[in-house]
Short mmCIF file of C-alpha atoms and ligand atoms in Angstrom, two decimals:
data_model
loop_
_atom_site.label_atom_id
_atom_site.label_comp_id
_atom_site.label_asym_id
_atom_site.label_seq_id
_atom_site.Cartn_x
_atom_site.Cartn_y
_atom_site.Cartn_z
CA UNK A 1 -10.13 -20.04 8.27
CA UNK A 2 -9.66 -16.39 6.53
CA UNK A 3 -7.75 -15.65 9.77
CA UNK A 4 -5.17 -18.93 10.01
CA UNK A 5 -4.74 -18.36 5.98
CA UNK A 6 -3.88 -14.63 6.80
CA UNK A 7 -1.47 -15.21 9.51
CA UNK A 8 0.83 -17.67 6.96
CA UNK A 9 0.30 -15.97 4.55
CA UNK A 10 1.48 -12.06 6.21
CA UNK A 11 3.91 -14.00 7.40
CA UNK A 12 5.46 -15.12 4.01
CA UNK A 13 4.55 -11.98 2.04
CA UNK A 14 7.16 -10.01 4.79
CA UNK A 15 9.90 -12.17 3.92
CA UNK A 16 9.36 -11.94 -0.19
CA UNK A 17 8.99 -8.32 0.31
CA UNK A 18 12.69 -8.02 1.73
CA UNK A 19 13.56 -10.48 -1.10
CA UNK A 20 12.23 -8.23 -4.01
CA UNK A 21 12.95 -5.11 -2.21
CA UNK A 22 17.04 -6.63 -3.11
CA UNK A 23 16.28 -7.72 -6.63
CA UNK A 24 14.33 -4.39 -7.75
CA UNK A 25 17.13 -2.39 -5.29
CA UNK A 26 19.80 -3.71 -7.55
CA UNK A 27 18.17 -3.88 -10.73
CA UNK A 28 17.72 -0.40 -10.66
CA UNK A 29 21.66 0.17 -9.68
CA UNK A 30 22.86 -2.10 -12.81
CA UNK A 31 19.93 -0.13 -15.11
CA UNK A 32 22.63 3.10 -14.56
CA UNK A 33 25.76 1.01 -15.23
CA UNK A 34 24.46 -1.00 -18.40
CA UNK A 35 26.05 0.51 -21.43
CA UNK A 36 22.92 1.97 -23.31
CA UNK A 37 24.35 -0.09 -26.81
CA UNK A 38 24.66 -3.79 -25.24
CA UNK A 39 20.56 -4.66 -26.13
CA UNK A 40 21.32 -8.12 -24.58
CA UNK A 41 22.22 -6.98 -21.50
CA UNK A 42 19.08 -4.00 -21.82
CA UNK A 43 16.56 -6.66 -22.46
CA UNK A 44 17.56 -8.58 -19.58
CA UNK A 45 17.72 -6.08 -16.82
CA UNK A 46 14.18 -5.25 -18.27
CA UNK A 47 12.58 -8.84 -17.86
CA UNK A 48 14.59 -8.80 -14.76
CA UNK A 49 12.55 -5.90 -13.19
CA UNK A 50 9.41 -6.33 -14.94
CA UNK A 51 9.39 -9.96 -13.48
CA UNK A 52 10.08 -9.01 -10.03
CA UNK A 53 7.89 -5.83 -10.32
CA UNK A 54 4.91 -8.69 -10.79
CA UNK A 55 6.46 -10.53 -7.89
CA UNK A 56 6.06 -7.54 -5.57
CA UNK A 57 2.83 -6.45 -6.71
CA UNK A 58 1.48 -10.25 -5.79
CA UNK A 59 3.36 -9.58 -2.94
CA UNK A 60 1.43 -6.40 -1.39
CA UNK A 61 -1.80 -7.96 -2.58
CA UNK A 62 -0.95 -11.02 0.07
CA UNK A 63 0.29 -8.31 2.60
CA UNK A 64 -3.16 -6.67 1.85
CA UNK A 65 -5.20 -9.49 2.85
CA UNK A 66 -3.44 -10.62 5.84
CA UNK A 67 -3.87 -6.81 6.75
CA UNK A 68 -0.33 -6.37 7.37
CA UNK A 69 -0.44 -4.02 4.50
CA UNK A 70 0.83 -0.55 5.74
CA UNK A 71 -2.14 2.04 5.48
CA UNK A 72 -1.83 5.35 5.20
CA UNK A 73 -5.02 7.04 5.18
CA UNK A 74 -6.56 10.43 5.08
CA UNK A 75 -10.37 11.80 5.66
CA UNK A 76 -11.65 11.97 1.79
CA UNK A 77 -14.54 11.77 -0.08
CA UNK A 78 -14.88 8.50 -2.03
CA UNK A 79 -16.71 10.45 -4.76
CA UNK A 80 -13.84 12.68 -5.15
CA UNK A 81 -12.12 9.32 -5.34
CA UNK A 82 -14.01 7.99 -8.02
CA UNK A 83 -14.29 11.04 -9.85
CA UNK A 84 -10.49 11.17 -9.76
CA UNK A 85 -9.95 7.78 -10.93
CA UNK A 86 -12.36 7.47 -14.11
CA UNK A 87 -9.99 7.85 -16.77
CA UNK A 88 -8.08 4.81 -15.31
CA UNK A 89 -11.35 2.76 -14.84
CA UNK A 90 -12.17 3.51 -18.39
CA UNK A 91 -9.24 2.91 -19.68
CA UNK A 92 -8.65 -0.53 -17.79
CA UNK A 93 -12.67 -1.66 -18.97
CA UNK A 94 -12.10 -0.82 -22.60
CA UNK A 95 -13.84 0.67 -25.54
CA UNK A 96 -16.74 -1.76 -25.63
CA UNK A 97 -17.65 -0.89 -21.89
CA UNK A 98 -20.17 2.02 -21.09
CA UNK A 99 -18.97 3.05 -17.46
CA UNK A 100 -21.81 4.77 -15.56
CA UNK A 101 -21.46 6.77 -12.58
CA UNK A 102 -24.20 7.19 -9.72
CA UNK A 103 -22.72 8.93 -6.69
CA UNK A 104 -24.46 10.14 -3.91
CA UNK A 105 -25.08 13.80 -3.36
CA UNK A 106 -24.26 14.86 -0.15
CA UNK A 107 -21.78 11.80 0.98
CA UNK A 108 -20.50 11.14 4.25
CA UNK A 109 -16.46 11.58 4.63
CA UNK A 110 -14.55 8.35 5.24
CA UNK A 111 -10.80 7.71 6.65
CA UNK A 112 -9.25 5.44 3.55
CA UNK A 113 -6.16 4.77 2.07
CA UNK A 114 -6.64 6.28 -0.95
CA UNK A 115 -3.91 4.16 -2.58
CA UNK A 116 -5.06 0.88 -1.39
CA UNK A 117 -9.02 2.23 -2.07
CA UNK A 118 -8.00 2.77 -5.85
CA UNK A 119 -5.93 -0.49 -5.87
CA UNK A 120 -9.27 -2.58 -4.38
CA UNK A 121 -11.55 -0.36 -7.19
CA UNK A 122 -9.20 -1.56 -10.26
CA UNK A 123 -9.41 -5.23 -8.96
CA UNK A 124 -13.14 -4.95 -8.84
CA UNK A 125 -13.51 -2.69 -12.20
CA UNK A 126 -11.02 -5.74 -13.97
CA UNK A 127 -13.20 -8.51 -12.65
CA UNK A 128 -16.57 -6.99 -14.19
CA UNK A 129 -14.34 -6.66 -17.51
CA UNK A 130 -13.25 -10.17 -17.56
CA UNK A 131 -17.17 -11.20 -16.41
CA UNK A 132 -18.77 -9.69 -19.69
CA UNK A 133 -15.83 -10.65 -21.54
CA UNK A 134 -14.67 -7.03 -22.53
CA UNK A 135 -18.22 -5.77 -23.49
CA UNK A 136 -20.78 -4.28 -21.76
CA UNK A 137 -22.44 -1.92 -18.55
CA UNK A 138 -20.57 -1.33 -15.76
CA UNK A 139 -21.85 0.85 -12.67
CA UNK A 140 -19.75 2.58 -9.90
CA UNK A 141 -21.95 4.06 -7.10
CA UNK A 142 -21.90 5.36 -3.85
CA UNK A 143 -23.91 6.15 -1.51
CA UNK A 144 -24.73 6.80 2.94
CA UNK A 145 -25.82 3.61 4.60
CA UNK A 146 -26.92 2.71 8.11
CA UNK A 147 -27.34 -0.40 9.74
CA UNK A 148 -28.63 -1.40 13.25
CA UNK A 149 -28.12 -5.29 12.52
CA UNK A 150 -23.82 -6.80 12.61
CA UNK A 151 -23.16 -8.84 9.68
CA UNK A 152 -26.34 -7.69 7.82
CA UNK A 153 -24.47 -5.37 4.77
CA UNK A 154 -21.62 -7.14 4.73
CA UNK A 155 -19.82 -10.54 6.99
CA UNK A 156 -18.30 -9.75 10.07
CA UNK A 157 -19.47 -5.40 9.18
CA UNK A 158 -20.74 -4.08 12.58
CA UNK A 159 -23.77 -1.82 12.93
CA UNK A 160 -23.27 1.56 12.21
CA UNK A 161 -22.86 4.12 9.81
CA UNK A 162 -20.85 3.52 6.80
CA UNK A 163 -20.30 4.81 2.62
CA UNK A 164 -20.50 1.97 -0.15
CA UNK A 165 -18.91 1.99 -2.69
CA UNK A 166 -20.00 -0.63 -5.48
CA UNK A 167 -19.35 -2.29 -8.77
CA UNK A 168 -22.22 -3.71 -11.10
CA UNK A 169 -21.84 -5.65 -13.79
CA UNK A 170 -23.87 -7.13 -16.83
CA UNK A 171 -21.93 -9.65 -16.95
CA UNK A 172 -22.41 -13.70 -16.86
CA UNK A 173 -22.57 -13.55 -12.34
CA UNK A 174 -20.93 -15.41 -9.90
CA UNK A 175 -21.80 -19.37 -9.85
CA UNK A 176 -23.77 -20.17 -6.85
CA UNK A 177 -21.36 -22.42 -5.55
CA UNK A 178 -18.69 -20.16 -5.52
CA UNK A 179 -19.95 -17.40 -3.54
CA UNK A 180 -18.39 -18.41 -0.71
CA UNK A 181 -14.98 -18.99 -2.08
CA UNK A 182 -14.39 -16.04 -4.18
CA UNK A 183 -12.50 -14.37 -1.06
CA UNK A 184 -9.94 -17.08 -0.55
CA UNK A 185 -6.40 -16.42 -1.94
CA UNK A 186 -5.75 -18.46 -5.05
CA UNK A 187 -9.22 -18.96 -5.58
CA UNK A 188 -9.65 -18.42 -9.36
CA UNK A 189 -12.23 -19.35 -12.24
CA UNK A 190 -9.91 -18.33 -14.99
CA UNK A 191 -7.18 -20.61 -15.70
CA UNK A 192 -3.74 -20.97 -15.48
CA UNK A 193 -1.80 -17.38 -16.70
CA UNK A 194 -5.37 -15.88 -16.60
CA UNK A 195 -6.11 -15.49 -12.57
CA UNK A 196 -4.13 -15.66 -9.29
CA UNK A 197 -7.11 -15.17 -7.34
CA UNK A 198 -5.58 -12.95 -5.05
CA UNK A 199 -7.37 -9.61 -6.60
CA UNK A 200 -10.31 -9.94 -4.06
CA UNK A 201 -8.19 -11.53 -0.91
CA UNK A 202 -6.46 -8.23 -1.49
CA UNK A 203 -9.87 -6.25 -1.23
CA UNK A 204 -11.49 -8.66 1.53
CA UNK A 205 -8.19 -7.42 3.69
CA UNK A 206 -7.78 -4.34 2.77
CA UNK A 207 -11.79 -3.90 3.79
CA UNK A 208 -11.24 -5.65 6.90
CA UNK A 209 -8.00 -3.69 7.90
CA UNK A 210 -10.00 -0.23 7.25
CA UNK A 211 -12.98 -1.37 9.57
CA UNK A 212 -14.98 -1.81 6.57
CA UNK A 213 -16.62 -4.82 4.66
CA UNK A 214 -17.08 -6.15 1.64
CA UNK A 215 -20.15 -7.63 0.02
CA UNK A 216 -21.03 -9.98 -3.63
CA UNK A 217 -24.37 -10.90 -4.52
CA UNK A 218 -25.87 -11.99 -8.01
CA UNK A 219 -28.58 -9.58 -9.66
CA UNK A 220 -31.88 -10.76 -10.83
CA UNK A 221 -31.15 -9.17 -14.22
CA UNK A 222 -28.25 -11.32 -14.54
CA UNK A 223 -24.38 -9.96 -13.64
CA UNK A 224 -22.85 -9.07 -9.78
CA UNK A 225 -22.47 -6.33 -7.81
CA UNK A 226 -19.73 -6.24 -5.23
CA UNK A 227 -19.99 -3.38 -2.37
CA UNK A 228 -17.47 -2.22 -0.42
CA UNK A 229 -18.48 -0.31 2.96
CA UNK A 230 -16.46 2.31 4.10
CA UNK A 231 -16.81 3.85 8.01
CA UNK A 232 -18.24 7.08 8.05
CA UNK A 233 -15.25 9.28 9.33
CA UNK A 234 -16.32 12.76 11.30
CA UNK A 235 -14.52 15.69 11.44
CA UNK A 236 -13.52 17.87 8.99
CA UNK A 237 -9.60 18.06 8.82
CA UNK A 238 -6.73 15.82 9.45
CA UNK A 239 -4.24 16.87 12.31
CA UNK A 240 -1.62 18.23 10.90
CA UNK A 241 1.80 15.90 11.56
CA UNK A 242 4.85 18.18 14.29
CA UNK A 243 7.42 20.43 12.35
CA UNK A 244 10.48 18.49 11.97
CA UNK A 245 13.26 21.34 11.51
CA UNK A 246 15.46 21.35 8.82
CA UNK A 247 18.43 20.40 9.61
CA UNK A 248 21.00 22.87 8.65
CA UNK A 249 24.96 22.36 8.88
CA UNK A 250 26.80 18.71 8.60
CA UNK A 251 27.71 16.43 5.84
CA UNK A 252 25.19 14.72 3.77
CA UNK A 253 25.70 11.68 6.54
CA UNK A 254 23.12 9.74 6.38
CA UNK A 255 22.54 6.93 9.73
CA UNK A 256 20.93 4.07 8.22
CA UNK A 257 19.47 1.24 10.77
CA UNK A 258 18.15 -2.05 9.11
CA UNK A 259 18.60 -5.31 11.02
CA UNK A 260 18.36 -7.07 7.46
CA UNK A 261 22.22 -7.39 6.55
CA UNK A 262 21.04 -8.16 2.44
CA UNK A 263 18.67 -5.20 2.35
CA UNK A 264 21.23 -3.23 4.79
CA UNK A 265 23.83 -3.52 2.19
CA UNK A 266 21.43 -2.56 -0.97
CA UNK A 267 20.47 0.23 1.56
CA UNK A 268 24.17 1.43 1.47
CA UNK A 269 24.49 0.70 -2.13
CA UNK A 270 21.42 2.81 -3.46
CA UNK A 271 22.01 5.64 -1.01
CA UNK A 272 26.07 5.74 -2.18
CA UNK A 273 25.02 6.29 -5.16
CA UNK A 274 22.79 8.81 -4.92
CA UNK A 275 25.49 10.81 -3.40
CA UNK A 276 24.96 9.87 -0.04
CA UNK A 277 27.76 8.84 2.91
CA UNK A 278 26.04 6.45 4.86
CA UNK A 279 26.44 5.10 8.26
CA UNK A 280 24.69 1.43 9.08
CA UNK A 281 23.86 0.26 12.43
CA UNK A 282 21.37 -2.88 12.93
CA UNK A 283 19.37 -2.01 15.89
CA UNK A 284 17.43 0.87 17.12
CA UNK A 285 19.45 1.05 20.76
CA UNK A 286 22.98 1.12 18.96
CA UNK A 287 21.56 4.55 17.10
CA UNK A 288 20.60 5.97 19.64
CA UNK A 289 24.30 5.33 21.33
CA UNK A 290 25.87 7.01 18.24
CA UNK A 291 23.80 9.44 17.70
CA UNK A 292 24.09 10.63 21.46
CA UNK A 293 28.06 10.31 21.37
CA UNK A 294 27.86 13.36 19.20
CA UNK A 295 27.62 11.82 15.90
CA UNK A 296 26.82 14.54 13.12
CA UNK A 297 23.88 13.08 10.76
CA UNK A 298 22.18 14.68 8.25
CA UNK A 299 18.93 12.06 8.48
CA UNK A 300 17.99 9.06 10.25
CA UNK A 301 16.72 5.94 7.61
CA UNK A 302 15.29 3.22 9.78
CA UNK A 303 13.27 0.16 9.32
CA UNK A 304 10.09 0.06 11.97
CA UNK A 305 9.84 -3.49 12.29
CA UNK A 306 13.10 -4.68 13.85
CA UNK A 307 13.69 -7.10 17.16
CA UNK A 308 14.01 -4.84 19.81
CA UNK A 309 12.89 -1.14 19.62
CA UNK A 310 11.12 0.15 16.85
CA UNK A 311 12.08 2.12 14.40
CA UNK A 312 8.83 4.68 14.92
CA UNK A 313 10.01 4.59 19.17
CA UNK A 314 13.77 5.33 17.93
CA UNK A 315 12.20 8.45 15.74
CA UNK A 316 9.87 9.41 18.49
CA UNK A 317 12.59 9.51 20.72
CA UNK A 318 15.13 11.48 17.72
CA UNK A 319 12.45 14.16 17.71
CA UNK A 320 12.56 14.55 21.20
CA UNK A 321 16.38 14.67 21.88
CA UNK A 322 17.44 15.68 18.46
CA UNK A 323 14.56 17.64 17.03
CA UNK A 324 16.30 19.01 14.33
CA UNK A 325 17.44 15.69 13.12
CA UNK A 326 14.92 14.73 10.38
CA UNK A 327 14.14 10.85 10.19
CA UNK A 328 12.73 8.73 7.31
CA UNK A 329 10.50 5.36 8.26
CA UNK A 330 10.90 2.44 5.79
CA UNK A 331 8.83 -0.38 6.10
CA UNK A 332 6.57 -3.32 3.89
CA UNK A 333 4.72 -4.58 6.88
CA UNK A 334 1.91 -3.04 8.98
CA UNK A 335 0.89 -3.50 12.56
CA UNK A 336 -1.98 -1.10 13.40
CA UNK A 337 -0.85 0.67 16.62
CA UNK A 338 2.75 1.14 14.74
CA UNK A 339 0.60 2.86 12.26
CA UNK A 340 -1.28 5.36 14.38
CA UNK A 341 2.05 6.20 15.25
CA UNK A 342 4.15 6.27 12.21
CA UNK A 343 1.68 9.04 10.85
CA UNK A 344 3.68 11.88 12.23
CA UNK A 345 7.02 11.01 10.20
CA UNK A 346 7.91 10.56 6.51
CA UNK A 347 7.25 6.78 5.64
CA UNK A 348 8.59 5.33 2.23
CA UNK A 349 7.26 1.55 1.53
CA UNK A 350 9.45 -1.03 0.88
CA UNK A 351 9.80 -2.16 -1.82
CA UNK A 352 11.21 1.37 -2.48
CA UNK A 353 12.90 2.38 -5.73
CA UNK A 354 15.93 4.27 -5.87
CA UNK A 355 13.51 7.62 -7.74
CA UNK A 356 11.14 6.93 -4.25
CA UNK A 357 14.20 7.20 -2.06
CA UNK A 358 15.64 9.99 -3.39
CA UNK A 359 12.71 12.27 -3.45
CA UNK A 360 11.71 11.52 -0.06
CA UNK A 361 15.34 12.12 1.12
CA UNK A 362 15.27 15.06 -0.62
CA UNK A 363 11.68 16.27 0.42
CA UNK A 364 13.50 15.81 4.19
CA UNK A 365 16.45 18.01 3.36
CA UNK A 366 15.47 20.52 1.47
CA UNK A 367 11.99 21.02 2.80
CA UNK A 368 11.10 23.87 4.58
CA UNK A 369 9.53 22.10 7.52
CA UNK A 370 10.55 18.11 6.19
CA UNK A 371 7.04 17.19 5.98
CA UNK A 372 5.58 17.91 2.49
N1 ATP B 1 -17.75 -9.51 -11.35
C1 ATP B 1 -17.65 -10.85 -11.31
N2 ATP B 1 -18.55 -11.64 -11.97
C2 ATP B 1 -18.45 -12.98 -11.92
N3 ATP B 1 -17.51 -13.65 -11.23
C3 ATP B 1 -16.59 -12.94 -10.56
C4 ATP B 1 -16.61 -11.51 -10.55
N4 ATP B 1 -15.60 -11.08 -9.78
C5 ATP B 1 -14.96 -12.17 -9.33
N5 ATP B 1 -15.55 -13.30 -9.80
C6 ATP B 1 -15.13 -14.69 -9.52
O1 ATP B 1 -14.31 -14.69 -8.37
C7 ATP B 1 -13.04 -15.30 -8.69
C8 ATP B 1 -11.96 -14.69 -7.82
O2 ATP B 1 -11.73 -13.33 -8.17
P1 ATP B 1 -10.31 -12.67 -7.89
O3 ATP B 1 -10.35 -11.28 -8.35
O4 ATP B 1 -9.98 -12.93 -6.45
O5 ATP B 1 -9.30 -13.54 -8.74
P2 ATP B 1 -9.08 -13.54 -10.33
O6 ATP B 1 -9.75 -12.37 -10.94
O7 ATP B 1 -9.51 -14.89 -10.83
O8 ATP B 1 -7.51 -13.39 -10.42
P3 ATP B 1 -6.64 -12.04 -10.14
O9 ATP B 1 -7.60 -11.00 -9.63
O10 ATP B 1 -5.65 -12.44 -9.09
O11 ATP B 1 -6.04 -11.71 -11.43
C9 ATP B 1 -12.87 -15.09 -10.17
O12 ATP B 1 -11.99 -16.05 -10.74
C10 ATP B 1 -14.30 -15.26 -10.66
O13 ATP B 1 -14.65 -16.63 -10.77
MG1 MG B 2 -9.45 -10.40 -10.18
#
């Protein structure tokens, strides 16, 4: 069932991500125009973007647990993780909360998006809150674990050798009947306004899509514990991603390839004005034509998931006939061998802001190798 639900649902979350990506694209161009005097005009811009800002954070929860959610991760240490990410855990439980920490000395390495990670963390820290009803003791530990048994930590969790990562409560627990719906989108105890029920479809995915599990039970003592269980990653460093040279010489040209004519034109519209002369073709085979009549580009902006070639095959092959031609990847949607792939470029997810665009653009330009 988790699987049909996943497919629709991926499948609708792409298209509302190409939707917001044009509402927050031109929000954020009319924000610069607005006279700073006409309040009206302020106040609605604001609910504009604050609205849709909610839309696409629904949205890459949805992504998240059809596991189309792009993933970028990195070998850390989830303690590091945690440690990191207190102050936000403390501030998001409250006053009335004691927060206690219990990490594991000596804890294996795991390969995680640490974005996503934190993201699945605050959804499980703001459950426990709303459980005890903004008062009481909550528990983050981690720890190794090994299992010779599949399913046996965690549903559909493999044998093997894996960090957890979990959340007690003291709060009121999860009703019996329940435990076997709290994963569903939309499932929700807490009223309309209150709950979407998305915050642990998002986790349940985002698990899932790391090769990882997630677990609830009810304690004894009264409250829940939720675990999530990480692979254990080996190895010590990640492999670096190839030079891309700076490109030196030409116009600030940029060749922008989007096979989405509404987000193609807010493309051209936030990149015009941030200075930018931009160039717009809507497949991956027509850029390559241009770009090998001799057309003079400062960078590459393409979309990876596009009918045809790919936007990661068009940069693989830009590195290889134009290596000096830096490229930056856009995308909202993952597909786990596009991933693997993607690694070695600069990525910036959709929807992107006009600040996220320009920095990466200018990371790509400016840098001394185009890969901060
Ligand atoms: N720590 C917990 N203790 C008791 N019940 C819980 C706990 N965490 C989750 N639940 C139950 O699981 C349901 C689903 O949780 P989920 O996070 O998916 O959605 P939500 O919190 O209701 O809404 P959203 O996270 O989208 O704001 C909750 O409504 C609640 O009934
Ligand atoms: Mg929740």
């Amino acid at each position: 069932k988790m699987e049909a639900v996943g497919k629709l649902t991926g499948g609708i979350a792409h298209d509302f991500n190409n939707l917001l990506q044009v509402v927050l694209g031109y929000v954020d161009l009319l924000d610069g125009r607005i006279d700073a005097n006409d309040r009206p005009a302020r106040r609605a811009i604001e609910a504009i973007g604050a609205a849709a800002n909610r839309g696409a954070t629904l949205t890459q929860q949805l992504l998240a647990f059809a596991r189309k959610q792009e993933l970028r991760d990195r070998l850390l240490n989830l303690n590091t993780l945690v440690s990191d990410f207190s102050p936000i855990i403390q501030r998001n439980l409250g006053g009335e909360v004691t927060l206690k920490r219990t990490l594991a000395d000596d804890l294996w390495n795991s390969r995680i998006d640490p974005v996503q990670a934190e993201m699945a963390l605050l959804n499980l820290v703001s459950n426990a809150h709303d459980a005890m009803d903004g008062a009481g003791h909550v528990t983050i530990a981690t720890e190794n674990v090994v299992t010779d048994s599949d399913g046996a930590l965690a549903p559909g969790l493999e044998a093997g050798e894996y960090v957890s990562l979990s959340v007690t409560d003291s709060g009121r627990g999860i009703e019996e009947e329940n435990l076997d719906k709290i994963f569903d989108p939309f499932f929700s105890t807490k009223g309309v306004g209150k709950g979407t029920g998305l915050g642990l479809s998002m986790v349940y995915g985002f698990m899932r899509q790391s090769g990882g599990g997630v677990a609830a039970e009810n304690l004894a003592e009264g409250g829940a514990r939720f675990t999530l269980y990480f692979p254990r990653a080996r190895g010590m460093v990640d492999a670096k991603p190839g030079p891309v040279l700076r490109n030196v010489g030409g116009g600030e040209t940029i060749l922008m390839v989007e096979d989405q004519p509404q987000v193609a034109e807010l493309g051209r519209a936030m990149l015009e004005d941030l200075g930018y002369t931009v160039e717009h073709v809507d497949n991956a085979a027509r850029a390559l034509e241009v770009l090998r009549g001799g057309g003079q580009f400062a960078l590459v902006f393409t979309d990876i998931v596009m009918p045809g070639m790919t936007g990661v095959a068009l940069a693989q092959t830009i590195r290889r006939e134009f290596p000096n031609l830096p490229v930056l990847l856009t995308t909202g949607y993952s597909d786990r061998a596009l991933d693997e792939d993607s690694r070695a470029f600069e990525l910036v997810r959709k929807p992107y802001r006009r600040a996220d665009l320009s920095s990466r653009i200018k990371t790509l330009l400016d840098g001394p190798n185009g890969i901060a």
